[in-house]
PDB file of C-alpha atoms in Angstrom:
ATOM      1  CA  UNK S1056     103.502 129.878  95.054  1.00 64.00           C
ATOM      2  CA  UNK S1057     102.850 133.417  96.115  1.00 78.00           C
ATOM      3  CA  UNK S1058     104.139 136.234  94.068  1.00 81.00           C
ATOM      4  CA  UNK S1059     106.291 137.792  96.929  1.00 85.00           C
ATOM      5  CA  UNK S1060     107.765 134.073  97.340  1.00 89.00           C
ATOM      6  CA  UNK S1061     108.794 133.949  93.843  1.00 86.00           C
ATOM      7  CA  UNK S1062     110.296 137.488  93.654  1.00 89.00           C
ATOM      8  CA  UNK S1063     112.368 136.432  96.952  1.00 91.00           C
ATOM      9  CA  UNK S1064     113.264 133.243  95.365  1.00 92.00           C
ATOM     10  CA  UNK S1065     114.517 135.168  92.093  1.00 89.00           C
ATOM     11  CA  UNK S1066     116.222 137.665  94.282  1.00 91.00           C
ATOM     12  CA  UNK S1067     118.181 134.792  95.913  1.00 93.00           C
ATOM     13  CA  UNK S1068     118.969 133.358  92.655  1.00 92.00           C
ATOM     14  CA  UNK S1069     120.000 136.173  91.099  1.00 90.00           C
ATOM     15  CA  UNK S1070     122.576 136.834  93.660  1.00 92.00           C
ATOM     16  CA  UNK S1071     124.261 133.490  93.528  1.00 93.00           C
ATOM     17  CA  UNK S1072     123.944 133.334  90.036  1.00 92.00           C
ATOM     18  CA  UNK S1073     125.839 136.755  89.993  1.00 90.00           C
ATOM     19  CA  UNK S1074     128.376 135.418  92.269  1.00 91.00           C
ATOM     20  CA  UNK S1075     129.555 132.413  90.596  1.00 93.00           C
ATOM     21  CA  UNK S1076     129.612 134.469  87.133  1.00 90.00           C
ATOM     22  CA  UNK S1077     131.620 137.172  88.912  1.00 91.00           C
ATOM     23  CA  UNK S1078     133.988 134.673  90.528  1.00 92.00           C
ATOM     24  CA  UNK S1079     134.558 132.722  87.450  1.00 92.00           C
ATOM     25  CA  UNK S1080     134.971 136.155  85.256  1.00 91.00           C
ATOM     26  CA  UNK S1081     136.898 138.702  87.922  1.00 88.00           C
ATOM     27  CA  UNK S1082     139.926 138.458  90.190  1.00 89.00           C
ATOM     28  CA  UNK S1083     139.617 141.812  92.005  1.00 90.00           C
ATOM     29  CA  UNK S1084     137.274 141.530  94.811  1.00 90.00           C
ATOM     30  CA  UNK S1085     135.414 145.001  94.114  1.00 91.00           C
ATOM     31  CA  UNK S1086     134.685 143.574  90.577  1.00 91.00           C
ATOM     32  CA  UNK S1087     133.167 140.611  91.945  1.00 91.00           C
ATOM     33  CA  UNK S1088     131.095 142.679  94.432  1.00 92.00           C
ATOM     34  CA  UNK S1089     129.926 145.019  91.808  1.00 93.00           C
ATOM     35  CA  UNK S1090     129.095 142.290  89.070  1.00 91.00           C
ATOM     36  CA  UNK S1091     127.456 140.274  91.620  1.00 92.00           C
ATOM     37  CA  UNK S1092     125.172 143.642  92.594  1.00 93.00           C
ATOM     38  CA  UNK S1093     124.427 144.172  89.037  1.00 93.00           C
ATOM     39  CA  UNK S1094     123.412 140.758  88.170  1.00 92.00           C
ATOM     40  CA  UNK S1095     121.155 140.516  91.280  1.00 92.00           C
ATOM     41  CA  UNK S1096     119.348 143.729  90.191  1.00 94.00           C
ATOM     42  CA  UNK S1097     119.048 143.012  86.734  1.00 93.00           C
ATOM     43  CA  UNK S1098     117.468 139.584  87.511  1.00 92.00           C
ATOM     44  CA  UNK S1099     115.041 141.218  90.175  1.00 93.00           C
ATOM     45  CA  UNK S1100     113.989 143.730  87.678  1.00 94.00           C
ATOM     46  CA  UNK S1101     113.360 141.278  85.241  1.00 94.00           C
ATOM     47  CA  UNK S1102     111.438 139.064  87.466  1.00 93.00           C
ATOM     48  CA  UNK S1103     109.485 142.020  88.778  1.00 93.00           C
ATOM     49  CA  UNK S1104     108.483 143.014  85.139  1.00 94.00           C
ATOM     50  CA  UNK S1105     107.402 139.483  84.509  1.00 91.00           C
ATOM     51  CA  UNK S1106     105.261 139.305  87.770  1.00 89.00           C
ATOM     52  CA  UNK S1107     103.678 142.772  86.623  1.00 89.00           C
ATOM     53  CA  UNK S1108     102.781 141.241  83.414  1.00 89.00           C
ATOM     54  CA  UNK S1109     101.584 138.296  85.016  1.00 86.00           C
ATOM     55  CA  UNK S1110      99.411 140.290  87.407  1.00 84.00           C
ATOM     56  CA  UNK S1111      98.234 142.339  84.682  1.00 85.00           C
ATOM     57  CA  UNK S1112      97.014 139.788  82.230  1.00 84.00           C
ATOM     58  CA  UNK S1113      95.698 137.196  84.961  1.00 78.00           C
ATOM     59  CA  UNK S1114      92.029 137.134  85.874  1.00 69.00           C
ATOM     60  CA  UNK S1115      92.117 135.730  89.670  1.00 65.00           C
ATOM     61  CA  UNK S1116      88.185 135.889  89.980  1.00 63.00           C
ATOM     62  CA  UNK S1117      87.750 133.247  86.906  1.00 62.00           C
ATOM     63  CA  UNK S1118      90.324 130.936  89.007  1.00 64.00           C
ATOM     64  CA  UNK S1119      88.313 130.750  92.316  1.00 70.00           C
ATOM     65  CA  UNK S1120      88.195 127.545  94.390  1.00 74.00           C
ATOM     66  CA  UNK S1121      84.552 126.060  94.186  1.00 79.00           C
ATOM     67  CA  UNK S1122      84.890 124.799  97.945  1.00 83.00           C
ATOM     68  CA  UNK S1123      81.380 123.028  98.062  1.00 87.00           C
ATOM     69  CA  UNK S1124      81.914 121.234  94.713  1.00 88.00           C
ATOM     70  CA  UNK S1125      85.362 119.880  95.846  1.00 88.00           C
ATOM     71  CA  UNK S1126      84.268 118.905  99.318  1.00 90.00           C
ATOM     72  CA  UNK S1127      81.414 116.785  97.698  1.00 92.00           C
ATOM     73  CA  UNK S1128      84.011 115.028  95.026  1.00 92.00           C
ATOM     74  CA  UNK S1129      86.131 114.200  98.211  1.00 92.00           C
ATOM     75  CA  UNK S1130      83.318 112.887 100.379  1.00 95.00           C
ATOM     76  CA  UNK S1131      82.515 110.999  97.301  1.00 95.00           C
ATOM     77  CA  UNK S1132      85.998 109.776  97.071  1.00 95.00           C
ATOM     78  CA  UNK S1133      86.173 109.022 100.899  1.00 95.00           C
ATOM     79  CA  UNK S1134      82.884 106.620 100.699  1.00 95.00           C
ATOM     80  CA  UNK S1135      83.950 104.762  97.608  1.00 95.00           C
ATOM     81  CA  UNK S1136      87.347 104.191  99.416  1.00 95.00           C
ATOM     82  CA  UNK S1137      85.526 102.879 102.476  1.00 95.00           C
ATOM     83  CA  UNK S1138      83.528 100.763  99.895  1.00 96.00           C
ATOM     84  CA  UNK S1139      86.612  98.977  98.232  1.00 96.00           C
ATOM     85  CA  UNK S1140      88.298  98.736 101.765  1.00 96.00           C
ATOM     86  CA  UNK S1141      85.317  96.580 103.004  1.00 96.00           C
ATOM     87  CA  UNK S1142      85.589  94.595  99.917  1.00 95.00           C
ATOM     88  CA  UNK S1143      89.419  93.792 100.016  1.00 95.00           C
ATOM     89  CA  UNK S1144      88.695  93.035 103.845  1.00 95.00           C
ATOM     90  CA  UNK S1145      86.220  90.489 102.813  1.00 95.00           C
ATOM     91  CA  UNK S1146      88.318  88.886 100.274  1.00 94.00           C
ATOM     92  CA  UNK S1147      91.343  88.820 102.704  1.00 94.00           C
ATOM     93  CA  UNK S1148      89.082  86.986 105.234  1.00 92.00           C
ATOM     94  CA  UNK S1149      88.148  84.543 102.492  1.00 91.00           C
ATOM     95  CA  UNK S1150      91.684  83.917 101.452  1.00 90.00           C
ATOM     96  CA  UNK S1151      92.797  83.302 105.330  1.00 89.00           C
ATOM     97  CA  UNK S1152      89.880  80.812 105.621  1.00 88.00           C
ATOM     98  CA  UNK S1153      90.720  79.057 102.377  1.00 86.00           C
ATOM     99  CA  UNK S1154      94.233  79.054 103.736  1.00 82.00           C
ATOM    100  CA  UNK S1155      93.412  77.655 107.201  1.00 81.00           C
ATOM    101  CA  UNK S1156      91.113  74.784 105.464  1.00 76.00           C
ATOM    102  CA  UNK S1157      94.076  73.887 103.212  1.00 71.00           C
ATOM    103  CA  UNK S1158      96.449  73.730 106.193  1.00 72.00           C
ATOM    104  CA  UNK S1159      94.008  71.749 108.260  1.00 71.00           C
ATOM    105  CA  UNK S1160      93.583  69.100 105.117  1.00 69.00           C
ATOM    106  CA  UNK S1161      97.427  68.742 104.884  1.00 68.00           C
ATOM    107  CA  UNK S1162      97.466  68.094 108.574  1.00 66.00           C
ATOM    108  CA  UNK S1163      94.794  65.427 108.432  1.00 68.00           C
ATOM    109  CA  UNK S1164      96.450  63.940 105.301  1.00 68.00           C
ATOM    110  CA  UNK S1165     100.270  64.009 106.861  1.00 68.00           C
ATOM    111  CA  UNK S1166      98.364  62.265 110.260  1.00 69.00           C
ATOM    112  CA  UNK S1167      96.795  59.455 108.385  1.00 63.00           C
ATOM    113  CA  UNK S1168      93.381  60.486 109.843  1.00 60.00           C
ATOM    114  CA  UNK S1169      90.285  60.206 107.578  1.00 58.00           C
ATOM    115  CA  UNK S1170      88.424  63.260 106.590  1.00 55.00           C
ATOM    116  CA  UNK S1171      85.193  64.249 108.344  1.00 55.00           C
ATOM    117  CA  UNK S1172      82.082  64.205 106.429  1.00 49.00           C
TER     118      UNK S1172
END
């Protein structure tokens, strides 16, 4: 999640948390508005502080995406999936041919005709 999205999400959560806590604690509308504002601002400042420390101690250059390596890995997996899919198709064809052969034998046995050699 991007840092801006995280901060925006925290502001919205702070607002609703402040609103719920203020409604539970106070009956006067002006107190509900004031405490909702204080809780929202307090949570915003807390999240902004934690995001600032995160940016201060996190090194983005060490976490870069190695696109060539990931592309080659994904191509390998696509190739492997294709091979396995071909094997599965062959197995399905074999099973269908066995089922058709068994159905033919059952039909011959039911009709009383002898098997062809």
